[in-house]
Amino acid sequence: MNDKLLTVTSPLLPDLDDFHHILKEIWDSKWITNNGRFHKQLEKELSEYLKVPFLSLFTNGTLPLITALQALGIKSGEVITTPYSFVATTHSIWWNGLKPVFVDIDPLTCNIDPARIEEAITPETVAIMPVHCYGTPCDTDAIQRIADRHGLKVIYDAAHAFGVEVNGDSLLNAGDLSTLSFHATKVYNTIEGGALVMQDEETKRKIDFLKNFGFKNEVEVVAPGINSKMDEIRSAYGILALRQVDESIEARKEVAREYRKELKGVPGIRLFEDMPGVKHNYSYFPIFINSDEYGMTRDQLYFKMKDANVLGRRYFYPLISTFDPYRTLPGSASENLPVATRIADEVICLPMHHELSREDVDRIISLII
Ligand code: T4K
């Protein structure tokens, strides 16, 4: 038996010699954080690469979500969001003293279902926080129409959507603000890290103050900001990683192609296909198990794989709405979230990263079919 451990992901690491070289520059300069040279350079390179007008680096992908609500001046009320995400999405609403309102998802994308948003709007609703789950674009036009009709802000949690484009435009330009995560487990990482994407310079200035305690200059504090700056070492790492990310996404695309070739049409297994006009990033490869047709439950398959050293992950099970801090909210009942509840019981994200070999993929597939 091949016992090599296959994990759901593996980080894209910059070339170590290049990193040593750049570390020497940082050591020599003695400038290690606070909007240094590499921080500025990475902001510039990322905004060009991602085709966004402005971007502000953060120390992880959770603080940009918290800061986005602050930057838009949202101080009270309800925020409509999805239960089918990593828990940080909802936590960011809670940390701002706002009330999360869960709306069910569309089974074809695993994203918030625009058709269900309007019925959840009340006089207290102030914003919508959708997630481009697995990097699959939300129906941003439909969401924007609803937001415009009701005067709501839209903040996209785009933690999974690095580099995703729709008809040649960055998905990150949708809504009022979009956030990114550059965690080790993401397509592009800075070990820990993240960013906020904004459409105008004034908002960038405001957000740059907010991530630096609210300091406008040496003597003026204009808002109760937080410390969420990215340091020079991770910025430099990010500059090097950016040079390799296209190749890494291409390798992931090849893995997706193999999975689809072998798993398409297997009774009881549902997969996502690429969407027309969309440049995907292949950040995750979810499959959905219908146990009646497949002959095994999702968990039976999950543990069978685990026993064979293949660590898929059940992203996103359990639903956020079932966790202790949120399960008593009015919208959290599973009757309100039938699709998300079902999908959370069906999903396994298969290993998906740039280092998977053809043999690795064959081994994973042989456990499934
Ligand atoms: N919004 C959304 C939609 C998100 O998905 C996330 C984060 C956020 C917001 C918040 O962004 P951050 O504040 O985290 O930047 C992971 C990540 O910690 C988390 O970033 C991510 N989403 C979430 C979906 O997954 P775990 O607990 O599943 O990761 P862990 O440690 O079990 O790692 C999974 C596998 O990855 C390991 O089995 C092996 C591999 N791995 C992991 C790490 C950390 C490595 O090979 N090297 C590593 O250093 O949470």
Tab-separated table of C-alpha atoms and ligand atoms in Angstrom:
chain	number	residue	atom	x	y	z
A	1	MET	CA	0.000	0.000	0.000
A	2	ASN	CA	1.191	3.499	-0.853
A	3	ASP	CA	1.199	5.275	2.509
A	4	LYS	CA	2.331	8.720	1.375
A	5	LEU	CA	0.123	11.263	3.123
A	6	LEU	CA	-1.953	13.309	0.694
A	7	THR	CA	-3.371	16.432	2.318
A	8	VAL	CA	-6.183	18.629	1.026
A	9	THR	CA	-3.648	21.281	0.137
A	10	SER	CA	0.043	22.081	0.240
A	11	PRO	CA	1.468	25.592	0.344
A	12	LEU	CA	3.140	27.230	-2.621
A	13	LEU	CA	6.583	28.013	-1.211
A	14	PRO	CA	8.951	30.530	-2.820
A	15	ASP	CA	12.388	29.400	-3.914
A	16	LEU	CA	14.469	29.174	-0.722
A	17	ASP	CA	17.627	30.694	-2.214
A	18	ASP	CA	15.627	33.682	-3.475
A	19	PHE	CA	14.068	34.024	-0.051
A	20	HIS	CA	17.483	33.959	1.661
A	21	HIS	CA	18.638	36.663	-0.692
A	22	ILE	CA	15.669	38.908	0.008
A	23	LEU	CA	15.932	38.253	3.771
A	24	LYS	CA	19.529	39.520	3.632
A	25	GLU	CA	18.247	42.778	2.120
A	26	ILE	CA	15.705	43.115	4.929
A	27	TRP	CA	18.353	42.355	7.569
A	28	ASP	CA	20.688	44.944	6.074
A	29	SER	CA	17.977	47.598	5.919
A	30	LYS	CA	16.707	46.833	9.456
A	31	TRP	CA	13.230	47.891	8.285
A	32	ILE	CA	11.031	44.909	9.193
A	33	THR	CA	7.445	46.223	9.339
A	34	ASN	CA	5.208	49.349	9.146
A	35	ASN	CA	4.606	50.061	5.458
A	36	GLY	CA	8.128	49.252	4.320
A	37	ARG	CA	9.535	48.889	0.854
A	38	PHE	CA	8.402	45.289	0.274
A	39	HIS	CA	4.921	46.007	1.645
A	40	LYS	CA	4.525	48.846	-0.863
A	41	GLN	CA	5.934	46.740	-3.678
A	42	LEU	CA	3.621	43.801	-2.956
A	43	GLU	CA	0.554	46.080	-2.843
A	44	LYS	CA	1.535	47.451	-6.259
A	45	GLU	CA	2.307	44.055	-7.788
A	46	LEU	CA	-0.848	42.436	-6.423
A	47	SER	CA	-3.146	45.228	-7.602
A	48	GLU	CA	-1.655	44.869	-11.095
A	49	TYR	CA	-1.782	41.068	-11.090
A	50	LEU	CA	-5.342	40.996	-9.763
A	51	LYS	CA	-6.527	43.844	-12.050
A	52	VAL	CA	-7.951	45.882	-9.184
A	53	PRO	CA	-7.580	49.657	-8.747
A	54	PHE	CA	-6.520	49.637	-5.068
A	55	LEU	CA	-5.555	47.042	-2.509
A	56	SER	CA	-4.429	47.170	1.103
A	57	LEU	CA	-2.404	44.321	2.616
A	58	PHE	CA	-3.435	42.785	5.942
A	59	THR	CA	-1.889	40.339	8.369
A	60	ASN	CA	-4.580	37.676	7.721
A	61	GLY	CA	-7.883	37.233	5.912
A	62	THR	CA	-10.165	37.775	8.914
A	63	LEU	CA	-9.156	41.320	9.873
A	64	PRO	CA	-10.019	42.726	6.405
A	65	LEU	CA	-13.588	41.436	6.894
A	66	ILE	CA	-13.842	43.113	10.294
A	67	THR	CA	-12.244	46.296	8.939
A	68	ALA	CA	-14.469	46.384	5.830
A	69	LEU	CA	-17.568	46.799	7.982
A	70	GLN	CA	-15.793	49.526	9.989
A	71	ALA	CA	-14.651	51.319	6.840
A	72	LEU	CA	-18.209	51.446	5.506
A	73	GLY	CA	-19.400	52.947	8.796
A	74	ILE	CA	-21.737	50.023	9.544
A	75	LYS	CA	-22.252	50.308	13.282
A	76	SER	CA	-25.538	48.540	13.986
A	77	GLY	CA	-28.126	46.346	12.335
A	78	GLU	CA	-28.346	43.051	10.475
A	79	VAL	CA	-25.977	41.648	7.879
A	80	ILE	CA	-27.234	38.977	5.494
A	81	THR	CA	-24.706	36.218	4.923
A	82	THR	CA	-24.200	32.560	4.084
A	83	PRO	CA	-23.954	29.735	6.626
A	84	TYR	CA	-21.815	27.750	4.159
A	85	SER	CA	-18.358	29.224	4.696
A	86	PHE	CA	-15.418	29.258	7.058
A	87	VAL	CA	-16.509	30.575	10.438
A	88	ALA	CA	-14.436	33.789	10.062
A	89	THR	CA	-17.079	35.238	7.713
A	90	THR	CA	-19.763	35.313	10.403
A	91	HIS	CA	-17.319	36.107	13.200
A	92	SER	CA	-16.435	39.370	11.444
A	93	ILE	CA	-20.083	40.463	11.656
A	94	TRP	CA	-20.261	39.485	15.319
A	95	TRP	CA	-17.028	41.313	16.176
A	96	ASN	CA	-18.635	44.517	14.890
A	97	GLY	CA	-21.638	44.087	17.193
A	98	LEU	CA	-23.874	43.364	14.202
A	99	LYS	CA	-26.404	40.573	13.807
A	100	PRO	CA	-25.742	37.857	11.206
A	101	VAL	CA	-28.800	36.703	9.266
A	102	PHE	CA	-28.284	33.419	7.416
A	103	VAL	CA	-29.748	32.863	3.975
A	104	ASP	CA	-29.721	29.543	2.121
A	105	ILE	CA	-27.380	28.737	-0.763
A	106	ASP	CA	-27.743	27.798	-4.407
A	107	PRO	CA	-26.794	24.113	-4.832
A	108	LEU	CA	-25.231	24.790	-8.227
A	109	THR	CA	-22.613	27.203	-6.830
A	110	CYS	CA	-22.715	26.739	-3.018
A	111	ASN	CA	-23.005	30.551	-2.848
A	112	ILE	CA	-25.774	32.583	-1.228
A	113	ASP	CA	-28.976	32.230	-3.266
A	114	PRO	CA	-29.993	35.709	-4.515
A	115	ALA	CA	-33.593	34.510	-4.816
A	116	ARG	CA	-33.667	34.031	-1.042
A	117	ILE	CA	-32.015	37.319	-0.019
A	118	GLU	CA	-34.960	39.682	-0.379
A	119	GLU	CA	-37.242	37.733	1.977
A	120	ALA	CA	-34.570	38.076	4.701
A	121	ILE	CA	-34.366	41.887	4.418
A	122	THR	CA	-35.907	43.814	7.323
A	123	PRO	CA	-35.784	47.514	8.293
A	124	GLU	CA	-32.654	46.591	10.303
A	125	THR	CA	-30.719	45.178	7.333
A	126	VAL	CA	-27.618	47.214	6.512
A	127	ALA	CA	-25.394	44.995	4.378
A	128	ILE	CA	-24.922	41.720	2.529
A	129	MET	CA	-21.775	39.637	3.020
A	130	PRO	CA	-21.671	36.876	0.406
A	131	VAL	CA	-18.756	34.468	-0.102
A	132	HIS	CA	-17.392	33.326	-3.470
A	133	CYS	CA	-17.213	29.814	-2.076
A	134	TYR	CA	-14.374	27.682	-3.538
A	135	GLY	CA	-13.650	30.688	-5.792
A	136	THR	CA	-16.895	30.149	-7.739
A	137	PRO	CA	-18.325	33.595	-8.529
A	138	CYS	CA	-21.529	34.673	-6.821
A	139	ASP	CA	-24.291	36.082	-8.995
A	140	THR	CA	-22.886	39.569	-8.415
A	141	ASP	CA	-25.335	41.313	-10.780
A	142	ALA	CA	-28.393	39.914	-8.995
A	143	ILE	CA	-26.907	40.716	-5.579
A	144	GLN	CA	-26.075	44.281	-6.632
A	145	ARG	CA	-29.602	44.843	-7.956
A	146	ILE	CA	-31.043	43.779	-4.594
A	147	ALA	CA	-28.527	45.931	-2.700
A	148	ASP	CA	-29.339	48.972	-4.846
A	149	ARG	CA	-33.078	48.473	-4.414
A	150	HIS	CA	-32.742	48.427	-0.629
A	151	GLY	CA	-29.780	50.766	-0.105
A	152	LEU	CA	-27.481	48.033	1.258
A	153	LYS	CA	-23.692	47.744	1.208
A	154	VAL	CA	-22.098	44.615	-0.245
A	155	ILE	CA	-18.858	43.170	1.108
A	156	TYR	CA	-17.606	40.067	-0.659
A	157	ASP	CA	-15.608	37.560	1.320
A	158	ALA	CA	-13.373	36.640	-1.613
A	159	ALA	CA	-10.927	34.620	0.508
A	160	HIS	CA	-11.093	31.813	-2.080
A	161	ALA	CA	-11.236	33.989	-5.195
A	162	PHE	CA	-7.613	35.029	-5.773
A	163	GLY	CA	-7.198	35.783	-9.476
A	164	VAL	CA	-10.732	34.776	-10.479
A	165	GLU	CA	-12.021	36.772	-13.442
A	166	VAL	CA	-15.412	37.021	-15.127
A	167	ASN	CA	-15.346	38.039	-18.786
A	168	GLY	CA	-11.848	39.472	-18.314
A	169	ASP	CA	-12.704	41.601	-15.265
A	170	SER	CA	-11.546	40.769	-11.753
A	171	LEU	CA	-14.298	39.291	-9.605
A	172	LEU	CA	-12.761	41.339	-6.785
A	173	ASN	CA	-14.168	44.537	-8.303
A	174	ALA	CA	-17.764	43.538	-7.486
A	175	GLY	CA	-19.624	45.145	-4.570
A	176	ASP	CA	-18.357	47.894	-2.268
A	177	LEU	CA	-15.342	45.985	-0.956
A	178	SER	CA	-13.802	42.528	-1.341
A	179	THR	CA	-11.485	40.695	1.020
A	180	LEU	CA	-8.784	38.102	0.348
A	181	SER	CA	-6.986	35.522	2.484
A	182	PHE	CA	-3.363	34.632	1.846
A	183	HIS	CA	-3.299	31.863	4.445
A	184	ALA	CA	-0.932	28.911	3.901
A	185	THR	CA	-3.863	26.804	2.689
A	186	LYS	CA	-4.822	29.203	-0.107
A	187	VAL	CA	-3.886	29.218	-3.816
A	188	TYR	CA	-1.566	32.143	-3.128
A	189	ASN	CA	-0.123	32.525	0.354
A	190	THR	CA	2.058	34.814	2.419
A	191	ILE	CA	2.065	32.230	5.266
A	192	GLU	CA	-0.620	34.260	7.055
A	193	GLY	CA	-1.955	37.294	5.250
A	194	GLY	CA	-4.818	38.924	3.436
A	195	ALA	CA	-6.018	42.049	1.702
A	196	LEU	CA	-8.898	44.410	1.203
A	197	VAL	CA	-9.727	45.484	-2.339
A	198	MET	CA	-11.324	48.871	-2.873
A	199	GLN	CA	-12.334	50.978	-5.858
A	200	ASP	CA	-11.102	54.457	-4.895
A	201	GLU	CA	-8.085	56.104	-3.357
A	202	GLU	CA	-9.993	57.823	-0.562
A	203	THR	CA	-11.257	54.464	0.728
A	204	LYS	CA	-7.744	53.017	0.491
A	205	ARG	CA	-6.414	55.891	2.603
A	206	LYS	CA	-9.139	55.332	5.193
A	207	ILE	CA	-8.466	51.590	5.337
A	208	ASP	CA	-4.718	52.139	5.590
A	209	PHE	CA	-5.411	54.298	8.668
A	210	LEU	CA	-7.769	51.683	10.110
A	211	LYS	CA	-5.204	48.883	9.861
A	212	ASN	CA	-2.624	51.060	11.646
A	213	PHE	CA	-4.466	51.993	14.881
A	214	GLY	CA	-6.252	54.842	13.058
A	215	PHE	CA	-3.066	56.919	12.792
A	216	LYS	CA	-3.295	59.567	10.079
A	217	ASN	CA	0.120	60.922	10.905
A	218	GLU	CA	2.455	61.002	13.892
A	219	VAL	CA	0.076	63.042	16.029
A	220	GLU	CA	-3.457	62.423	14.736
A	221	VAL	CA	-5.673	59.370	15.297
A	222	VAL	CA	-8.823	59.622	13.160
A	223	ALA	CA	-10.584	56.346	14.065
A	224	PRO	CA	-10.369	53.543	16.622
A	225	GLY	CA	-8.289	51.419	14.260
A	226	ILE	CA	-6.624	48.108	14.884
A	227	ASN	CA	-3.171	46.709	14.188
A	228	SER	CA	-3.449	44.433	11.175
A	229	LYS	CA	-0.381	45.352	9.149
A	230	MET	CA	1.624	42.863	7.152
A	231	ASP	CA	5.348	42.819	7.950
A	232	GLU	CA	8.265	43.055	5.526
A	233	ILE	CA	9.253	39.399	5.731
A	234	ARG	CA	5.874	38.095	4.658
A	235	SER	CA	5.551	40.874	2.057
A	236	ALA	CA	8.864	39.791	0.520
A	237	TYR	CA	7.750	36.144	0.623
A	238	GLY	CA	4.571	37.255	-1.152
A	239	ILE	CA	6.520	39.007	-3.907
A	240	LEU	CA	8.431	35.792	-4.604
A	241	ALA	CA	5.330	33.578	-4.390
A	242	LEU	CA	3.510	35.794	-6.889
A	243	ARG	CA	6.119	34.881	-9.521
A	244	GLN	CA	5.148	31.217	-9.217
A	245	VAL	CA	1.395	31.452	-8.824
A	246	ASP	CA	0.422	31.148	-12.507
A	247	GLU	CA	2.360	27.926	-12.872
A	248	SER	CA	0.801	26.605	-9.686
A	249	ILE	CA	-2.741	27.393	-10.869
A	250	GLU	CA	-1.965	25.681	-14.185
A	251	ALA	CA	-0.862	22.539	-12.293
A	252	ARG	CA	-4.095	22.635	-10.259
A	253	LYS	CA	-6.111	22.971	-13.467
A	254	GLU	CA	-4.482	19.769	-14.735
A	255	VAL	CA	-5.472	17.971	-11.501
A	256	ALA	CA	-9.064	19.234	-11.924
A	257	ARG	CA	-9.056	17.957	-15.510
A	258	GLU	CA	-7.994	14.476	-14.342
A	259	TYR	CA	-10.546	14.366	-11.524
A	260	ARG	CA	-13.318	15.402	-13.914
A	261	LYS	CA	-12.306	12.889	-16.564
A	262	GLU	CA	-12.448	10.014	-14.099
A	263	LEU	CA	-15.295	11.038	-11.807
A	264	LYS	CA	-17.794	12.545	-14.230
A	265	GLY	CA	-20.810	10.310	-14.609
A	266	VAL	CA	-20.056	8.158	-11.548
A	267	PRO	CA	-23.518	7.481	-10.022
A	268	GLY	CA	-24.061	9.485	-6.826
A	269	ILE	CA	-21.159	11.895	-7.358
A	270	ARG	CA	-21.745	15.488	-8.385
A	271	LEU	CA	-18.933	17.797	-9.500
A	272	PHE	CA	-18.574	21.416	-10.549
A	273	GLU	CA	-17.593	22.211	-14.126
A	274	ASP	CA	-15.832	25.403	-15.221
A	275	MET	CA	-18.269	28.250	-15.861
A	276	PRO	CA	-18.374	29.980	-19.275
A	277	GLY	CA	-16.416	33.266	-19.307
A	278	VAL	CA	-14.828	32.554	-15.923
A	279	LYS	CA	-11.094	32.256	-15.266
A	280	HIS	CA	-11.053	29.865	-12.318
A	281	ASN	CA	-8.258	29.408	-9.790
A	282	TYR	CA	-8.913	25.728	-8.893
A	283	SER	CA	-8.494	26.514	-5.219
A	284	TYR	CA	-10.720	23.638	-4.059
A	285	PHE	CA	-12.175	20.548	-5.708
A	286	PRO	CA	-15.452	19.722	-3.939
A	287	ILE	CA	-17.430	16.587	-4.761
A	288	PHE	CA	-20.944	15.950	-3.474
A	289	ILE	CA	-22.071	12.457	-2.480
A	290	ASN	CA	-25.665	11.308	-2.845
A	291	SER	CA	-25.469	8.275	-0.575
A	292	ASP	CA	-28.528	6.494	-2.033
A	293	GLU	CA	-27.057	6.524	-5.522
A	294	TYR	CA	-23.399	6.162	-4.525
A	295	GLY	CA	-24.010	3.314	-2.080
A	296	MET	CA	-21.958	4.864	0.700
A	297	THR	CA	-22.432	7.963	2.820
A	298	ARG	CA	-20.145	10.970	2.538
A	299	ASP	CA	-18.657	10.166	5.937
A	300	GLN	CA	-18.042	6.526	5.016
A	301	LEU	CA	-16.064	7.688	1.982
A	302	TYR	CA	-14.321	10.426	3.962
A	303	PHE	CA	-13.076	7.950	6.593
A	304	LYS	CA	-12.203	5.332	3.984
A	305	MET	CA	-9.945	7.920	2.353
A	306	LYS	CA	-8.553	8.996	5.699
A	307	ASP	CA	-7.696	5.384	6.595
A	308	ALA	CA	-5.736	5.256	3.336
A	309	ASN	CA	-3.825	8.454	4.227
A	310	VAL	CA	-5.798	10.648	1.840
A	311	LEU	CA	-7.001	13.660	3.778
A	312	GLY	CA	-9.891	15.292	1.997
A	313	ARG	CA	-11.751	17.883	4.058
A	314	ARG	CA	-15.446	18.442	4.660
A	315	TYR	CA	-15.364	22.169	3.881
A	316	PHE	CA	-17.930	23.458	5.011
A	317	TYR	CA	-19.352	21.012	7.503
A	318	PRO	CA	-20.709	21.764	10.063
A	319	LEU	CA	-22.568	24.869	8.910
A	320	ILE	CA	-21.650	28.084	10.735
A	321	SER	CA	-25.303	28.403	11.782
A	322	THR	CA	-24.953	25.238	13.900
A	323	PHE	CA	-22.025	26.514	15.991
A	324	ASP	CA	-22.783	27.536	19.591
A	325	PRO	CA	-22.504	31.329	19.168
A	326	TYR	CA	-24.983	31.322	16.260
A	327	ARG	CA	-27.325	28.339	16.525
A	328	THR	CA	-30.062	30.188	18.443
A	329	LEU	CA	-30.370	32.991	15.884
A	330	PRO	CA	-33.786	33.038	14.174
A	331	GLY	CA	-32.399	32.218	10.714
A	332	SER	CA	-30.210	29.354	11.933
A	333	ALA	CA	-32.867	26.625	11.965
A	334	SER	CA	-32.122	23.918	9.411
A	335	GLU	CA	-35.670	24.373	7.996
A	336	ASN	CA	-34.542	27.852	6.891
A	337	LEU	CA	-31.386	26.432	5.308
A	338	PRO	CA	-32.395	23.149	3.650
A	339	VAL	CA	-29.939	23.342	0.746
A	340	ALA	CA	-26.935	24.326	2.852
A	341	THR	CA	-27.825	21.618	5.381
A	342	ARG	CA	-27.917	18.953	2.659
A	343	ILE	CA	-24.776	20.157	0.878
A	344	ALA	CA	-22.813	20.262	4.149
A	345	ASP	CA	-23.654	16.562	4.564
A	346	GLU	CA	-22.630	15.709	0.997
A	347	VAL	CA	-19.355	17.546	0.463
A	348	ILE	CA	-15.773	16.359	0.437
A	349	CYS	CA	-13.038	18.618	-0.896
A	350	LEU	CA	-10.514	16.327	-2.554
A	351	PRO	CA	-6.788	17.031	-2.308
A	352	MET	CA	-6.053	19.892	-4.681
A	353	HIS	CA	-2.655	21.520	-5.034
A	354	HIS	CA	0.226	22.080	-7.395
A	355	GLU	CA	2.354	19.152	-6.202
A	356	LEU	CA	-0.112	16.315	-6.815
A	357	SER	CA	1.277	13.848	-9.337
A	358	ARG	CA	-0.668	11.777	-11.818
A	359	GLU	CA	-0.056	8.751	-9.536
A	360	ASP	CA	-1.408	10.661	-6.533
A	361	VAL	CA	-4.575	11.543	-8.422
A	362	ASP	CA	-4.975	7.939	-9.628
A	363	ARG	CA	-4.608	6.734	-6.045
A	364	ILE	CA	-7.283	9.158	-4.824
A	365	ILE	CA	-9.644	8.192	-7.633
A	366	SER	CA	-9.164	4.474	-6.960
A	367	LEU	CA	-10.479	5.042	-3.444
A	368	ILE	CA	-13.609	6.699	-4.805
A	369	ILE	CA	-14.604	4.473	-7.746
B	1	T4K	N1	-13.201	33.593	4.767
B	1	T4K	C1	-13.169	32.376	4.194
B	1	T4K	C2	-14.214	32.014	3.207
B	1	T4K	C3	-12.134	31.488	4.515
B	1	T4K	O1	-12.103	30.257	3.948
B	1	T4K	C4	-11.158	31.884	5.445
B	1	T4K	C5	-10.097	30.972	5.834
B	1	T4K	C6	-11.229	33.181	6.002
B	1	T4K	C7	-12.283	34.002	5.636
B	1	T4K	C8	-10.235	33.685	6.997
B	1	T4K	O2	-8.956	33.860	6.428
B	1	T4K	P1	-7.646	33.732	7.381
B	1	T4K	O3	-7.850	34.667	8.546
B	1	T4K	O4	-7.510	32.290	7.798
B	1	T4K	O5	-6.538	34.182	6.475
B	1	T4K	C9	-7.988	26.488	7.025
B	1	T4K	C10	-7.351	27.854	7.167
B	1	T4K	O6	-6.738	28.068	8.446
B	1	T4K	C11	-8.247	28.999	6.849
B	1	T4K	O7	-7.404	30.054	6.429
B	1	T4K	C12	-9.218	28.681	5.720
B	1	T4K	N2	-10.141	29.749	5.460
B	1	T4K	C13	-9.999	27.439	6.038
B	1	T4K	C14	-10.978	27.069	4.949
B	1	T4K	O8	-9.066	26.364	6.154
B	1	T4K	P2	-7.958	24.350	8.526
B	1	T4K	O9	-8.109	24.279	9.987
B	1	T4K	O10	-8.807	23.491	7.691
B	1	T4K	O11	-6.422	24.119	8.071
B	1	T4K	P3	-5.436	22.968	8.524
B	1	T4K	O12	-4.426	23.528	9.438
B	1	T4K	O13	-6.188	21.767	8.945
B	1	T4K	O14	-4.710	22.659	7.134
B	1	T4K	C15	-5.307	21.893	6.099
B	1	T4K	C16	-4.200	21.156	5.361
B	1	T4K	O15	-3.361	22.083	4.698
B	1	T4K	C17	-3.280	20.321	6.224
B	1	T4K	O16	-3.797	19.034	6.391
B	1	T4K	C18	-2.003	20.303	5.444
B	1	T4K	C19	-2.010	21.618	4.706
B	1	T4K	N3	-1.150	22.610	5.362
B	1	T4K	C20	-1.678	23.474	6.281
B	1	T4K	C21	-0.877	24.403	6.904
B	1	T4K	C22	-1.437	25.355	7.923
B	1	T4K	C23	0.185	22.643	5.063
B	1	T4K	O17	0.662	21.824	4.240
B	1	T4K	N4	0.986	23.569	5.647
B	1	T4K	C24	0.509	24.457	6.568
B	1	T4K	O18	1.277	25.302	7.066
B	1	T4K	O19	-8.258	25.898	8.234
